[in-house]
Amino acid sequence: MSLFLALAQRGLPPPFGLAKSKSVLVIENDLFGGTCPNRGCDPKKMLYSAVEVQDRVARMQGSGLKSVPTIDWPQLMTFKRGYTSQIPGGTQRGLENGGIDTYHGDAAFIDDHQIQVGDQVVSADALIIATGRKPRLMDIPGKEFLKTSNDFLDLDDLPKQITFIGAGPVAMELANIANKAGADVRVIHHNDRPLKQYPEKFVELLVKQMTDEGIHFDFNDEVEAITQLQRRYQVTTHTGEFETDYVVAAVGRDANISKLRLENGGVKATPKGITVDNHLKTTNDNIYAIGDVVAKSAPKLTPVASFEGRYVAQLLSGQTTSPIHYPVIPEILFGATEIGVVGVSEQQATSEPDRYAISSLDLTHWYTYNRIKENAARVLVIREKQTKRIVGFSMVSSISEHLLNVFNLILNLNLTNDQLQQMIFAYPSISSDLQYLV
Ligand SMILES: Cc1cc2nc3c(=O)[nH]c(=O)nc-3n(C[C@H](O)[C@H](O)[C@H](O)COP(=O)(O)OP(=O)(O)OC[C@H]3O[C@@H](n4cnc5c(N)ncnc54)[C@H](O)[C@@H]3O)c2cc1C
Ligand SMILES: NC(=O)c1ccc[n+]([C@@H]2O[C@H](COP(=O)([O-])OP(=O)(O)OC[C@H]3O[C@@H](n4cnc5c(N)ncnc54)[C@H](O)[C@@H]3O)[C@@H](O)[C@H]2O)c1
């Protein structure tokens, strides 16, 4: 028997893959499906459905459209819940229909083969830990008043004034939604270079656009305390104090390991997560770890967790013995303006000028972006000088996700310029610009 401790919906391939040859059990202590479809990527993008349309209509004012729609938050939340409410039950039924047993409860190791779930004990030959991460709460006076992305993504009514602490992906994406839905939004960040994984100039552009939309940024500031007033909160920072209706801590996420009693299973972890080798094996030979819970340099994203899940399923069913080899991994910050990166970064290319050449292009006036009255569309295309192959791509625009995935294919398949010039793309479309970019 193989046993999985909590697998997100996107991680389902491993239990399904293994269920053909082994008896499999999945334990989840909260919502089956995990973070992404219940409280992460998917509900966030359900809310973005309204933001994207509103933003596009706003840009077309005076070019054929009159008046910008306002967002009705309770209706939008009902729309989102129409999706999220189906996830836990649907995921659990899907597992059971696939011949996989499910348990609901906190999993904790008794030893390296046995797991306690509530008052039951289950045992397995191999175990896979996929318990993810949870929002980090700050240890400051008034921390009990802090809300998280989980709370924000399920708000019945939108507070008038919302403060986000941190300017990482979670805060920036949710701040954008709150602002477009009509809230007065403030973001407090403890340095002046948020979103380090994205090109600095693109982040500056994003911050400027969000500021122009009315979001107030406090950089190089630190929240010291939250005090409850009659109906509101007072936020005290290094530099002063202000009142707000709702404070979201978005300062990172911690590995879900505190309930697992890892020591009983001989599994070592650091504050960054569970330690694994290049086969995703923990410090115990029978136990593997995948996804966000792992201490690793690969980005903590849903498709990365799924990829790791498929790899461990292949390993356990004898289809591979090789170490895990990650493909090129794209990252994207969603929003009315999206920033995407894949492959060699601008930072890396700049630090190796003999090896890489960077082309920086402003596409704002290109037909594709002109047609939708885009505020700013820019790309960085990074080539290896010797081979002339494209090895990196970054983009800022309202529709970056399209070209990002196309460049992801180019990089992963190692396509040459000649091969791309031999193709015919549907025209005019976002991806037909490709032949002018490569
Ligand atoms: C607001 C937000 C937006 C995001 N947006 C994106 C995005 O746009 N794109 C993207 O790729 N990624 C995004 N992510 C990241 C993505 O959600 C995670 O990378 C992904 O969910 C990780 O999957 P996982 O299976 O490792 O863990 P999870 O999905 O977190 O699943 C772990 C599960 O384990 C359960 N669990 C924990 N401890 C125990 C225990 N002791 N016993 C039993 N069960 C336990 C948890 O309840 C949870 O359901 C976002 C995250 C957040 C918070
Ligand atoms: N579009 C996406 O792919 C997407 C979207 C959201 C989340 N995610 C995933 O979720 C993970 C977690 O995101 P996150 O934004 O919660 O965490 P994060 O760690 O990526 O960002 C948190 C930010 O808060 C800052 N910070 C820390 N302490 C602070 C403090 N006391 N005051 C002010 N700022 C402080 C940090 O410097 C950091 O920049 C991401 O790394 C990513 O893997 C991905």
Coordinates of N, CA, C and O in Angstrom, one line a residue, residues 89-176:
G89 N -15.9 18.1 -2.3 CA -16.7 16.9 -2.5 C -16.3 16.2 -3.8 O -16.2 15.0 -3.9
G90 N -16.2 17.0 -4.8 CA -15.8 16.5 -6.2 C -14.5 15.8 -6.2 O -14.3 14.7 -6.8
T91 N -13.5 16.4 -5.4 CA -12.2 15.7 -5.4 C -12.3 14.4 -4.7 O -11.7 13.4 -5.1
Q92 N -13.0 14.4 -3.5 CA -13.0 13.2 -2.7 C -13.7 12.1 -3.5 O -13.3 10.9 -3.6
R93 N -14.8 12.5 -4.2 CA -15.6 11.4 -5.0 C -14.7 10.9 -6.1 O -14.7 9.7 -6.4
G94 N -13.9 11.9 -6.7 CA -13.0 11.5 -7.8 C -12.0 10.4 -7.4 O -11.7 9.4 -8.0
L95 N -11.5 10.7 -6.2 CA -10.5 9.7 -5.6 C -11.1 8.4 -5.4 O -10.6 7.3 -5.8
E96 N -12.3 8.4 -4.7 CA -13.0 7.1 -4.4 C -13.4 6.4 -5.6 O -13.2 5.2 -5.7
N97 N -13.9 7.1 -6.6 CA -14.3 6.5 -7.9 C -13.1 5.8 -8.6 O -13.2 4.9 -9.4
G98 N -11.9 6.4 -8.3 CA -10.6 5.8 -8.9 C -10.1 4.7 -8.0 O -8.9 4.3 -8.2
G99 N -10.8 4.3 -7.0 CA -10.4 3.1 -6.2 C -9.4 3.5 -5.1 O -8.7 2.7 -4.6
I100 N -9.4 4.8 -4.8 CA -8.5 5.3 -3.7 C -9.3 5.5 -2.4 O -10.3 6.2 -2.5
D101 N -8.8 5.0 -1.3 CA -9.4 5.3 0.0 C -9.1 6.7 0.4 O -8.0 7.2 0.2
T102 N -10.1 7.3 1.1 CA -9.9 8.7 1.7 C -10.2 8.7 3.1 O -11.1 8.0 3.6
Y103 N -9.4 9.4 3.9 CA -9.6 9.7 5.3 C -9.6 11.2 5.5 O -8.9 11.9 4.9
H104 N -10.5 11.6 6.4 CA -10.5 13.0 6.8 C -10.0 13.1 8.2 O -10.5 12.6 9.2
G105 N -8.9 13.9 8.5 CA -8.4 14.1 9.8 C -6.9 14.4 9.8 O -6.3 14.4 8.7
D106 N -6.3 14.8 10.9 CA -4.9 15.2 11.0 C -4.1 13.9 10.9 O -4.3 13.0 11.7
A107 N -3.1 13.9 10.0 CA -2.2 12.7 10.0 C -1.0 13.0 10.8 O -0.5 14.1 10.8
A108 N -0.5 12.0 11.6 CA 0.7 12.1 12.3 C 1.4 10.8 12.3 O 0.8 9.7 12.5
F109 N 2.8 10.9 12.2 CA 3.6 9.6 12.2 C 3.6 9.0 13.6 O 3.8 9.6 14.6
I110 N 3.4 7.6 13.6 CA 3.6 6.8 14.8 C 5.0 6.2 14.6 O 5.8 6.3 15.5
D111 N 5.3 5.7 13.4 CA 6.7 5.3 13.1 C 6.8 5.5 11.6 O 6.0 6.1 11.0
D112 N 7.9 4.8 11.0 CA 8.0 5.1 9.5 C 7.1 4.3 8.6 O 7.2 4.5 7.4
H113 N 6.2 3.5 9.2 CA 5.2 2.9 8.3 C 3.8 3.1 8.8 O 2.8 2.8 8.1
Q114 N 3.6 3.7 10.0 CA 2.3 3.8 10.5 C 1.9 5.3 10.8 O 2.8 6.0 11.3
I115 N 0.7 5.5 10.5 CA 0.1 6.9 10.6 C -1.1 6.9 11.5 O -2.0 6.0 11.3
Q116 N -1.2 7.8 12.4 CA -2.4 8.0 13.2 C -3.3 9.0 12.5 O -2.8 10.1 12.1
V117 N -4.5 8.7 12.3 CA -5.5 9.6 11.8 C -6.7 9.6 12.7 O -7.4 8.6 12.7
G118 N -6.9 10.6 13.5 CA -8.0 10.5 14.5 C -7.7 9.4 15.4 O -6.6 9.2 15.9
D119 N -8.7 8.5 15.6 CA -8.5 7.3 16.5 C -8.1 6.1 15.7 O -8.1 4.9 16.2
Q120 N -7.8 6.2 14.4 CA -7.4 5.1 13.6 C -5.9 5.1 13.3 O -5.3 6.1 13.3
V121 N -5.4 3.8 13.1 CA -4.0 3.7 12.7 C -4.0 3.0 11.3 O -4.6 2.0 11.1
V122 N -3.3 3.7 10.4 CA -3.1 3.0 9.0 C -1.7 2.8 8.8 O -0.8 3.5 9.3
S123 N -1.4 1.8 8.0 CA 0.1 1.6 7.7 C 0.3 1.4 6.2 O -0.7 1.1 5.4
A124 N 1.5 1.7 5.7 CA 1.8 1.6 4.3 C 3.3 1.3 4.1 O 4.1 1.6 5.0
D125 N 3.6 0.8 2.9 CA 5.0 0.5 2.6 C 5.7 1.8 2.3 O 6.9 1.9 2.6
A126 N 5.0 2.7 1.6 CA 5.6 3.9 1.2 C 4.7 5.1 1.5 O 3.5 4.9 1.4
L127 N 5.3 6.2 1.9 CA 4.4 7.4 2.2 C 4.9 8.6 1.5 O 6.1 8.8 1.3
I128 N 4.0 9.4 1.1 CA 4.3 10.7 0.4 C 3.7 11.8 1.2 O 2.5 11.8 1.4
I129 N 4.5 12.7 1.6 CA 4.0 13.9 2.3 C 3.8 15.0 1.4 O 4.7 15.4 0.6
A130 N 2.5 15.5 1.3 CA 2.2 16.6 0.4 C 1.3 17.6 1.2 O 0.2 17.9 0.7
T131 N 1.8 18.0 2.3 CA 0.9 18.8 3.2 C 0.9 20.3 3.0 O 0.3 21.1 3.7
G132 N 1.7 20.8 2.0 CA 1.7 22.2 1.6 C 2.1 23.2 2.6 O 2.9 22.9 3.5
R133 N 1.6 24.4 2.5 CA 2.0 25.5 3.4 C 0.8 26.2 3.8 O -0.3 26.1 3.2
K134 N 0.9 27.1 4.9 CA -0.2 27.9 5.3 C 0.3 29.3 5.6 O 1.5 29.5 5.7
P135 N -0.6 30.3 5.5 CA -0.2 31.7 5.7 C 0.6 31.9 7.0 O 0.2 31.4 8.1
R136 N 1.7 32.6 6.9 CA 2.5 32.9 8.1 C 1.9 34.1 8.9 O 1.6 35.1 8.2
L137 N 1.7 33.9 10.1 CA 1.1 35.1 10.9 C 2.3 35.7 11.7 O 3.2 35.1 12.1
M138 N 2.3 37.0 11.7 CA 3.4 37.8 12.3 C 3.2 37.7 13.8 O 2.1 37.8 14.4
D139 N 4.4 37.7 14.5 CA 4.3 37.7 16.0 C 4.4 39.1 16.5 O 5.5 39.6 17.0
I140 N 3.3 39.8 16.4 CA 3.3 41.2 16.9 C 2.1 41.4 17.8 O 1.1 40.6 17.7
P141 N 2.1 42.4 18.7 CA 0.9 42.7 19.5 C -0.3 42.9 18.6 O -0.2 43.6 17.6
G142 N -1.4 42.2 18.9 CA -2.6 42.3 18.0 C -2.6 41.4 16.9 O -3.5 41.5 16.0
K143 N -1.8 40.3 16.9 CA -1.7 39.4 15.8 C -3.0 38.6 15.6 O -3.3 38.2 14.5
E144 N -3.8 38.6 16.7 CA -5.1 37.9 16.6 C -6.1 38.6 15.6 O -7.1 38.0 15.2
F145 N -5.8 39.9 15.3 CA -6.7 40.6 14.4 C -6.3 40.5 13.0 O -7.0 41.0 12.1
L146 N -5.2 39.8 12.7 CA -4.7 39.7 11.3 C -5.5 38.7 10.6 O -5.9 37.6 11.1
K147 N -5.8 39.0 9.3 CA -6.5 38.1 8.4 C -5.5 37.5 7.4 O -4.4 38.1 7.3
T148 N -5.9 36.5 6.7 CA -5.0 35.9 5.7 C -5.7 35.9 4.3 O -6.9 36.3 4.2
S149 N -5.0 35.4 3.3 CA -5.5 35.3 2.0 C -6.7 34.4 2.0 O -7.7 34.6 1.2
N150 N -6.7 33.4 2.9 CA -7.9 32.5 3.0 C -9.2 33.3 3.3 O -10.2 33.1 2.7
D151 N -9.0 34.2 4.3 CA -10.2 35.0 4.7 C -10.6 36.0 3.5 O -11.8 36.1 3.2
F152 N -9.6 36.6 2.9 CA -9.9 37.6 1.9 C -10.7 36.9 0.7 O -11.7 37.5 0.2
L153 N -10.2 35.7 0.3 CA -10.8 35.1 -0.8 C -12.2 34.6 -0.5 O -12.9 34.0 -1.4
D154 N -12.7 34.7 0.7 CA -14.1 34.3 1.0 C -14.9 35.3 1.8 O -15.7 35.0 2.6
L155 N -14.6 36.6 1.5 CA -15.2 37.7 2.2 C -16.7 37.9 1.7 O -16.9 38.1 0.5
D156 N -17.6 37.9 2.6 CA -19.0 38.2 2.2 C -19.2 39.6 1.7 O -19.9 39.8 0.7
D157 N -18.6 40.6 2.4 CA -18.7 42.0 2.0 C -17.3 42.5 1.9 O -16.4 42.2 2.7
L158 N -17.1 43.5 1.0 CA -15.7 44.0 0.8 C -15.6 45.2 1.8 O -16.3 46.2 1.7
P159 N -14.6 45.1 2.7 CA -14.4 46.3 3.6 C -14.0 47.5 2.8 O -13.4 47.4 1.8
K160 N -14.2 48.7 3.5 CA -13.9 49.9 2.7 C -12.4 50.2 2.6 O -11.9 50.6 1.6
Q161 N -11.7 49.9 3.7 CA -10.3 50.2 3.7 C -9.5 48.9 4.1 O -9.8 48.3 5.1
I162 N -8.7 48.4 3.2 CA -8.0 47.2 3.4 C -6.5 47.4 3.4 O -5.9 48.1 2.5
T163 N -5.7 46.8 4.3 CA -4.3 47.0 4.4 C -3.7 45.6 4.2 O -4.1 44.6 4.8
F164 N -2.7 45.5 3.3 CA -2.0 44.2 3.1 C -0.6 44.4 3.6 O 0.1 45.5 3.3
I165 N -0.1 43.5 4.4 CA 1.3 43.6 4.9 C 2.1 42.6 4.0 O 1.8 41.4 4.0
G166 N 3.2 43.1 3.4 CA 3.9 42.3 2.4 C 3.5 42.7 1.0 O 2.4 43.1 0.8
A167 N 4.5 42.7 0.1 CA 4.2 43.0 -1.3 C 4.7 41.8 -2.2 O 5.2 42.0 -3.2
G168 N 4.5 40.6 -1.7 CA 4.8 39.4 -2.5 C 3.6 39.1 -3.4 O 2.7 39.9 -3.6
P169 N 3.6 38.0 -4.1 CA 2.6 37.6 -5.1 C 1.2 37.7 -4.5 O 0.3 38.2 -5.1
V170 N 1.1 37.1 -3.3 CA -0.3 37.0 -2.7 C -0.8 38.4 -2.5 O -1.9 38.8 -2.9
A171 N -0.1 39.3 -1.8 CA -0.5 40.7 -1.5 C -0.8 41.4 -2.8 O -1.9 42.1 -2.9
M172 N 0.1 41.4 -3.8 CA -0.1 42.2 -5.0 C -1.3 41.8 -5.8 O -2.0 42.6 -6.3
E173 N -1.5 40.4 -5.9 CA -2.6 40.0 -6.7 C -4.0 40.3 -6.0 O -4.9 40.8 -6.6
L174 N -4.0 40.2 -4.6 CA -5.3 40.4 -3.9 C -5.5 41.9 -3.8 O -6.6 42.4 -3.8
A175 N -4.4 42.7 -3.6 CA -4.6 44.2 -3.5 C -5.2 44.7 -4.8 O -6.1 45.6 -4.7
N176 N -4.8 44.2 -5.9 CA -5.3 44.6 -7.2 C -6.8 44.3 -7.3 O -7.6 45.2 -7.7

